[in-house]
XYZ file of C-alpha atoms in Angstrom:
252
model
C 22.171 -14.880 21.500
C 19.899 -15.992 18.670
C 16.530 -17.623 19.345
C 15.113 -18.974 16.127
C 15.816 -20.992 13.004
C 18.828 -21.405 10.738
C 17.615 -18.397 8.788
C 17.665 -16.252 11.925
C 21.257 -17.308 12.597
C 22.283 -16.488 9.037
C 20.713 -13.048 9.232
C 22.550 -12.289 12.444
C 25.877 -13.366 10.947
C 25.135 -11.303 7.841
C 24.483 -8.202 9.953
C 27.588 -8.756 12.099
C 29.743 -9.168 9.004
C 28.470 -6.011 7.358
C 28.998 -4.069 10.591
C 32.507 -5.531 10.896
C 31.685 -7.018 14.277
C 31.779 -10.677 13.278
C 34.023 -12.619 15.644
C 34.100 -9.970 18.346
C 32.012 -12.228 20.598
C 30.812 -15.832 20.220
C 27.251 -16.452 19.092
C 24.787 -18.590 21.010
C 21.801 -20.294 19.385
C 18.605 -21.664 20.905
C 16.940 -23.410 17.952
C 13.221 -22.811 17.475
C 11.349 -23.982 14.383
C 10.379 -26.972 12.305
C 12.972 -29.733 11.853
C 13.637 -28.746 8.251
C 14.352 -25.197 9.436
C 17.058 -26.364 11.847
C 19.251 -28.494 9.601
C 22.234 -26.169 9.929
C 21.944 -25.984 13.702
C 22.054 -29.769 13.933
C 25.025 -29.985 11.571
C 26.912 -27.419 13.639
C 26.334 -29.405 16.817
C 23.773 -27.197 18.548
C 21.578 -29.257 20.931
C 18.058 -29.706 19.608
C 16.352 -29.322 22.996
C 15.880 -25.657 23.952
C 16.952 -26.237 27.560
C 20.172 -27.981 26.539
C 20.878 -25.300 23.933
C 20.348 -22.538 26.504
C 22.735 -24.334 28.872
C 25.358 -24.399 26.133
C 24.943 -20.652 25.679
C 25.554 -20.092 29.397
C 28.280 -22.644 30.116
C 29.521 -23.837 26.743
C 32.773 -23.251 24.893
C 33.118 -21.210 21.712
C 34.160 -23.171 18.637
C 35.709 -21.240 15.767
C 33.983 -21.898 12.437
C 34.469 -20.896 8.809
C 32.147 -18.765 6.728
C 31.665 -18.390 2.962
C 31.767 -14.724 1.982
C 31.082 -13.462 -1.531
C 32.264 -10.304 -3.240
C 28.733 -8.912 -3.050
C 28.800 -8.877 0.745
C 26.730 -12.020 1.276
C 27.562 -14.842 3.663
C 26.699 -18.533 3.660
C 27.005 -21.028 6.488
C 26.659 -24.202 4.508
C 27.185 -23.724 0.823
C 26.188 -22.594 -2.642
C 24.640 -24.508 -5.538
C 24.472 -23.497 -9.188
C 22.276 -25.514 -11.524
C 21.896 -25.307 -15.275
C 19.861 -22.395 -16.557
C 16.202 -23.180 -16.126
C 16.918 -26.263 -14.022
C 14.826 -26.994 -11.025
C 15.896 -28.406 -7.746
C 14.892 -32.089 -7.489
C 11.614 -32.297 -5.614
C 11.246 -33.875 -2.201
C 14.826 -33.237 -1.100
C 15.288 -30.259 1.191
C 18.813 -28.878 1.013
C 21.023 -29.674 3.971
C 21.333 -25.979 4.708
C 18.081 -25.046 3.026
C 16.664 -22.779 5.712
C 19.972 -21.267 6.505
C 20.278 -18.244 4.520
C 18.068 -15.499 3.451
C 19.815 -13.696 0.694
C 23.350 -14.621 1.106
C 26.180 -14.981 -0.973
C 26.060 -15.447 -4.530
C 27.144 -18.365 -6.378
C 28.176 -19.843 -9.426
C 26.679 -21.741 -12.153
C 28.436 -24.458 -13.906
C 30.505 -24.064 -16.892
C 32.256 -26.445 -18.925
C 34.779 -28.978 -17.863
C 38.012 -28.664 -19.816
C 39.070 -31.067 -20.941
C 36.549 -33.829 -20.207
C 38.007 -36.047 -17.501
C 37.504 -39.735 -17.029
C 38.535 -42.295 -14.438
C 41.719 -43.068 -16.359
C 44.702 -40.848 -16.932
C 48.460 -40.671 -17.046
C 51.106 -39.696 -14.553
C 51.874 -40.800 -11.012
C 48.570 -39.546 -9.628
C 46.354 -40.989 -12.330
C 45.889 -44.382 -10.672
C 43.333 -42.888 -8.351
C 41.904 -40.626 -11.036
C 43.150 -37.502 -9.333
C 45.619 -34.712 -9.809
C 47.053 -32.281 -7.304
C 48.294 -28.757 -7.812
C 49.100 -26.501 -4.855
C 46.312 -26.556 -2.321
C 43.660 -27.390 -4.913
C 42.899 -31.101 -5.263
C 40.769 -32.501 -8.055
C 39.420 -35.936 -8.797
C 37.007 -37.508 -11.257
C 34.761 -40.478 -11.620
C 32.294 -41.694 -14.200
C 29.716 -42.858 -11.664
C 26.490 -40.895 -11.189
C 26.035 -39.503 -7.691
C 23.166 -38.379 -5.536
C 22.043 -34.914 -6.453
C 22.707 -35.429 -10.165
C 20.253 -33.297 -12.151
C 17.306 -35.116 -13.623
C 16.907 -35.621 -17.347
C 15.582 -32.611 -19.136
C 17.534 -30.129 -17.037
C 19.547 -27.601 -18.952
C 23.262 -26.993 -18.729
C 25.031 -23.676 -18.398
C 28.227 -22.384 -19.943
C 30.343 -20.743 -17.288
C 33.950 -20.225 -16.344
C 34.888 -21.642 -12.940
C 38.223 -21.108 -11.219
C 39.317 -22.369 -7.805
C 42.429 -20.770 -6.280
C 43.321 -19.614 -9.792
C 43.041 -23.129 -11.262
C 40.607 -23.515 -14.158
C 37.936 -26.110 -13.380
C 35.454 -25.356 -16.151
C 35.235 -23.122 -19.189
C 32.557 -22.021 -21.607
C 33.512 -24.577 -24.263
C 31.581 -27.350 -22.521
C 28.270 -27.137 -20.644
C 28.042 -27.877 -16.930
C 24.983 -29.121 -15.078
C 25.810 -28.345 -11.462
C 28.430 -26.523 -9.432
C 28.162 -27.154 -5.715
C 30.246 -25.517 -2.991
C 30.064 -26.608 0.647
C 31.940 -25.974 3.861
C 33.091 -29.181 5.569
C 31.373 -30.103 8.822
C 32.417 -32.233 11.766
C 36.120 -32.781 12.327
C 36.986 -31.144 8.994
C 35.271 -27.863 9.908
C 37.503 -24.850 10.400
C 40.207 -25.908 7.926
C 39.762 -22.792 5.806
C 38.821 -24.647 2.625
C 35.625 -25.339 0.692
C 34.686 -28.537 -1.090
C 33.741 -28.104 -4.749
C 31.877 -30.483 -7.037
C 31.416 -29.743 -10.734
C 29.102 -32.070 -12.699
C 28.994 -32.116 -16.473
C 27.622 -34.664 -18.945
C 29.867 -37.708 -18.578
C 32.253 -36.115 -16.078
C 32.578 -35.304 -12.393
C 35.240 -33.039 -10.915
C 36.066 -32.521 -7.240
C 38.328 -29.902 -5.697
C 39.226 -28.250 -2.405
C 40.160 -24.576 -2.413
C 40.089 -21.375 -0.396
C 38.271 -19.371 -3.086
C 36.178 -19.938 -6.181
C 35.158 -17.565 -8.964
C 32.334 -18.110 -11.444
C 31.478 -15.981 -14.476
C 28.880 -16.237 -17.213
C 26.277 -14.332 -19.188
C 23.932 -14.377 -16.240
C 23.191 -17.171 -13.788
C 21.204 -17.732 -10.646
C 22.193 -19.853 -7.685
C 21.078 -21.082 -4.301
C 22.956 -19.901 -1.239
C 22.121 -22.150 1.696
C 19.026 -23.202 -0.209
C 17.818 -19.670 -0.947
C 17.622 -18.393 -4.560
C 19.878 -15.471 -5.483
C 20.615 -13.729 -8.751
C 20.926 -13.628 -11.631
C 24.486 -12.326 -11.614
C 27.246 -12.234 -14.215
C 30.142 -13.042 -11.919
C 30.733 -13.958 -8.307
C 33.674 -14.907 -6.128
C 33.416 -16.774 -2.820
C 36.185 -16.883 -0.266
C 36.452 -18.961 2.898
C 37.008 -16.812 5.984
C 38.646 -19.310 8.290
C 37.574 -19.322 11.926
C 35.991 -15.886 11.602
C 33.119 -16.504 14.012
C 32.518 -18.498 17.148
C 29.541 -20.647 18.135
C 28.848 -21.644 21.744
C 28.584 -25.438 21.999
C 28.453 -27.882 24.915
C 31.831 -28.378 26.573
C 31.752 -32.172 26.215
C 31.237 -31.880 22.464
C 34.084 -29.441 22.032
C 36.408 -31.736 23.916
C 35.755 -34.747 21.628
């Protein structure tokens, strides 16, 4: 049982993974900390009240959840974000999983989108601005989204591959690469959601693994800075750990 913040939970999962004991028994969490330190616990469905959370540990049901694991031995509960070299995280917006991870996995930085995609295209799937290949699905749009880097941020030149499919290459700069694990009903599907933002283009994909390479890039894993590294691969370990949640919630 873990009594503490998102960071405490991440550290426990990190230790269990490295000792090859992850998944042997379900994990219980009684959240203690400031609201911004418990974002992951809320997203996972852990009751916010200590008494209710303790009751879930004693009488709850284990729900199998995914975990992002990188080739450096790090783990991430929520996701990874790579911004352009020298870019700063927009102020005043704590990451959804910000307090989650101490030094977890490593991540990617954005590369270039090849070729530049727009909302129009050709082929049977182009009406919705999307293409599908295997289990990797990509889509594009020209609209700016929340989380778009502010003006003045730099772009990086990286190579990004998802399930072996090239998403970005060094020929074009990329501003942001963001990788997240789905929450809610989509949790536990064994896939990650990927967003690659470049000047004038936005690419989305779902995949089981992602690899990023470059001259040297830093990233945020669950809101914590890591790196710089030259290459990193993240893989989704589907249902590799269990979290004790209230029975009523698990039945919904």
